[in-house]
């Protein structure tokens, strides 16, 4: 057929111009080509020659700079223009088909316009990103010409009476409007940017985010097309496939998305509400109003887009209805007047739709009930899970004590009991989850079954519905309805969850409002009502601490309290100038309604001097420090700080909160360097813990390290002072944690330092060195105010001021001489305890010791304590830890293929029977679902054929038709019923599989961990083990079953859909191959990126939660240092890190969804074209066409969820892999060579110990820590063991319990070699008290006697021996009083006393004390030593000495050095020898 622009027919009117050129349609069409040719010829050289790189004036690092006005409108108009041009091309082609020749002018101008429109947007994008707006003049000319030419064409149409009835007229009118609007957009760019026609063009700088090289989340900045398709993510996804994604790869959040920005926006909204109306800022309403004011616009916009997207989802069923209806009944014209959901169903089905919809709606309350029960079950599961983790955490933290006392089975049973309760809740959770899954899959089947039965008035299981007499049961109706039911089920299924989430949000906001309006403890800055003249101003600032209600401004509270406090304000006398802080008549309590812990406190802490606070355990020393810092609630009295002191040595203010007071009466406390009794460390490096956000000063840092004797500890750490300290200092010993905490206080440049019992975990040498080099030289000599709480009374001669406390009150304060004069009895008591003559003698002793002592040995290592003493051993330990870190890192960044091995381990844990049922039920269910839809297609085709025949058939034929329909209905009913049953079976099977696997894996893990050797816990971080019991078990309990169900369902549905489409139209298989290849590469790249981003999301969430937890735990220290703002800033930074990972993960999911939608659209297009073509040639029935199109519409959704669930499953199976890694841990050898019948029941009854050539090591790869030790201990003897840190003292005690590897020699106790005994028998027959006190949450009775073997009288006797009887009797419940986790409701010394009582309860003939009195005061220690010597006169007692004077009364003393016995004799003989090491220890301890 010949081609010509205006056609090649003879005598064609297209070439006639006798009525004017513009009246010739072909000429006008040719004129319309001119603007498009102009744009193409102008822009192509500019685009391809490379003008952009030379013309760019502003350097930016992203090609995403959006700064031209009307950007989004331009893109929207361009998309509309392209759509209209496609319609014009199609209209021209169809119009050209009626003639013999081809008239190119009918569609060629539209084709050129399409090319020009695409070129224009590409050209505009390049101009915009290169910031060269002058080249937009070409687009201005183009839009002008295109508007003029298209307007001419539209006018000529109108002149020739072509109106709205013609499609060509409408399309031309739309193009005129679009070109005109684009022209206006271009003119607006000139008006705003002034790049032409103006003398001074407006310069625009790049957005601040794009100037920052760290911002890589570009969604807010890219063009509209890239936003909609996430095209900018392509480079990121490709890069993720080459190397792991880390925080550096994802960069920082844009400024508008950062936590600080949104925090400020919310604060501004709150302030606006407060300025508007004070009453409106109260309660939850204020929070909702502030949220709406700050973020309401974005929420409304996103909700609008979501609604539009949901509405467009109904286009698919409408297309199915139209196509299938057209193929089945060509004479029918479909006019859709439908909006959503049920309205569509009602339009298609009539009243039958209401019955099907009623099924779904009536089940909505059931779904809400199920969702509510799911929430309750999940809450119950969470409670039991938290309790189990708490018990597991306690068990792991006290694992050494459990093994020494042979209590593993007791605590394992305790955890298993809680786990059984948790499994009961999980079982309920699984049941309701199964019901939820069942309803989600079965509701569409039930709805279609009921509607089908009601349509055909057949006796299905729903009954006979007789009022549908003219029902039209056609394939178009059936499959459009089926598709609509599938669309409606998901939102109705989620409705219950939405309602539940809404209720949770309401409750959460209410709780949040209660929290924000609750009382706070803060400093009041209130001047007196009648301030003194400036010349007579007091040198002190009254800073009373009180409970302040945030609902009321602080100054209103001040009016009520300052009057009574005037009498408490200190006078401006000369002595008061030397006071740093003063408390007058103070009564303090921990709870608002509680009894005051501190009563009638009136003290003055002198400025620039050393103040010591002493007293017995539990008398309130630590509480006094906290009350001074404002951490306790003040009942009455006043706390006054002398703020005339310089805040720091540099004169600078380290606190961002500090203000300069102009009124001398208005002052506030400055920062205080505070070291708490329980060391608080950050999850950071050693250096960062010491400097604590202060500027690094190398010289001062070295001085502090030396003063705290930390250099040997730093040397043995894997990375020196850059070693990361684990959570709560888990990888450090108690002494190391204590010294780092003290080093932080020493390093700070604050004028006031509070030290709360810094010597509690240190031996005498470290204590003396810290006192002399740290407290005296670094602090007191620097004229800094130091307040020291201590039990070491030998340091009292150094004190400038002493405060003695007793039972929560001040017994007396003054200098040591004041106590000597006025408190003779107390002074003599102190003198006896100090065992010193006077201050001069003490100073000479320290100087003498410093000159005579050899260099101290290495402190205890961080894992095996005394074990890791030699350099080789340290290197091996570091290598083992580094290898473990590498293993954990490789697990986290595993980038291999899908972990099929972990999947097989998970499934095999379920058992063959359950696994077979799972696979078989899933396959059978989806086969039945396909059979239901296929049978529906056959049925509707039959109904379509029989419908016109039934109108003309006889009575007998009508009965045959009815009988035939009944057969179809019966088969359909059976298939639907079977499908519903199989839905229930599969949902239950999946959840029960998950339950069985969860139960088996947790049980195996707990048994393996509890029986692991102590070396495993010393070399494996506690956090790593806890993660297996917490996050990994939670993943296996709750996440893997649901992910497995979703993955199997989406995969089988996707395979079913593709199989059905291929069956209906086999030609589809040709197109399936390239689509499958594209889908494979998309999922391959996505899985890698998604896995890394999910891991990054999890890993960035942990520091956020950890920082929050450690901030709450160290709140006292943070407030003392005035570092609240710094920690708030860190919290915001951690929040940003987690948010950017979460945003990229969401963007990756959207990236996948868009591409799966494209593939799904291709599937729908190919399926529609092929099925319609086959149907037009009468090769395919309308029912099968509907079947194929219905499945094609679901492919994109199934593909998307299949890939996402595959990525989720791949990540979650890592939990299974990690747990199976721990299941390979080798257990201790609990079995013995001796049968239980050969072991006497009362063994050991004498307590005789023979140690023969004993050599001990912590591991076969390490060197010995005890070498060829020989000793004989007779029954009932009291043995004292001493030595420097690292000499092997603790290893000596652990050898009795076979906690270490005794590779040579043996220990014989009462004639039996302990190596032949079962471990449980051996450890249950001995008693030991460790240095670090370990208490478990529960009752006092449980902590003393978890085996429940002792009577109450025995327990009270043990408490009396431990000096705790009166304390316990005063508690509610007595022996049944509750001890909180870690014994936090008791002081450190009281916890140690409970551990002593626990050991006394065990009536064993051998009793070992491993530095058990390190945390108690000397008076209590002396009492306990006397009790041990009397109450255990007939028992063998081995005491590892923390203070050497405690073993002076022992029968024999063993002095260890580097794992060997250096001296072994009676203490009297050793003291008589001048060169004795033991004698030097005693002299140093005086």
CSV table of N, CA and C in Angstrom, one decimal, residues 42 59 118 269 287 322 478 484 965 1099 1129 1252 1310 1353 1378:
chain,number,residue,atom,x,y,z
A,42,UNK,N,17.2,21.3,17.6
A,42,UNK,CA,17.9,22.3,18.5
A,42,UNK,C,18.5,21.5,19.7
A,59,UNK,N,29.0,23.6,41.5
A,59,UNK,CA,29.4,22.2,41.6
A,59,UNK,C,28.5,21.6,42.6
A,118,UNK,N,9.0,13.8,24.8
A,118,UNK,CA,10.1,13.0,25.6
A,118,UNK,C,11.4,13.7,25.6
A,269,UNK,N,5.1,23.3,67.8
A,269,UNK,CA,3.7,23.0,67.8
A,269,UNK,C,3.2,23.1,69.2
A,287,UNK,N,-1.4,16.7,72.8
A,287,UNK,CA,-0.4,15.9,72.0
A,287,UNK,C,-1.0,15.7,70.6
A,322,UNK,N,-15.5,-6.0,31.6
A,322,UNK,CA,-15.7,-5.5,30.2
A,322,UNK,C,-15.2,-6.4,29.1
A,478,UNK,N,-18.9,-13.6,37.0
A,478,UNK,CA,-18.2,-14.5,38.0
A,478,UNK,C,-16.8,-14.0,38.3
A,484,UNK,N,-13.0,-8.9,42.7
A,484,UNK,CA,-13.4,-7.9,43.6
A,484,UNK,C,-13.4,-8.4,45.1
A,965,UNK,N,-26.9,-28.1,35.7
A,965,UNK,CA,-26.4,-27.0,36.5
A,965,UNK,C,-26.2,-27.5,38.0
A,1099,UNK,N,21.0,-3.6,63.5
A,1099,UNK,CA,22.2,-3.2,64.2
A,1099,UNK,C,22.2,-1.8,64.7
A,1129,UNK,N,21.7,14.7,72.6
A,1129,UNK,CA,22.2,14.8,71.2
A,1129,UNK,C,22.6,13.4,70.7
A,1252,UNK,N,48.8,-32.8,95.4
A,1252,UNK,CA,50.0,-33.5,95.0
A,1252,UNK,C,50.4,-33.0,93.6
A,1310,UNK,N,39.7,-36.2,101.8
A,1310,UNK,CA,39.2,-37.4,102.6
A,1310,UNK,C,39.4,-38.7,101.9
A,1353,UNK,N,14.7,-21.9,110.9
A,1353,UNK,CA,15.6,-21.6,112.0
A,1353,UNK,C,17.1,-21.6,111.5
A,1378,UNK,N,11.2,-9.7,98.9
A,1378,UNK,CA,11.7,-9.9,97.5
A,1378,UNK,C,13.0,-9.2,97.4
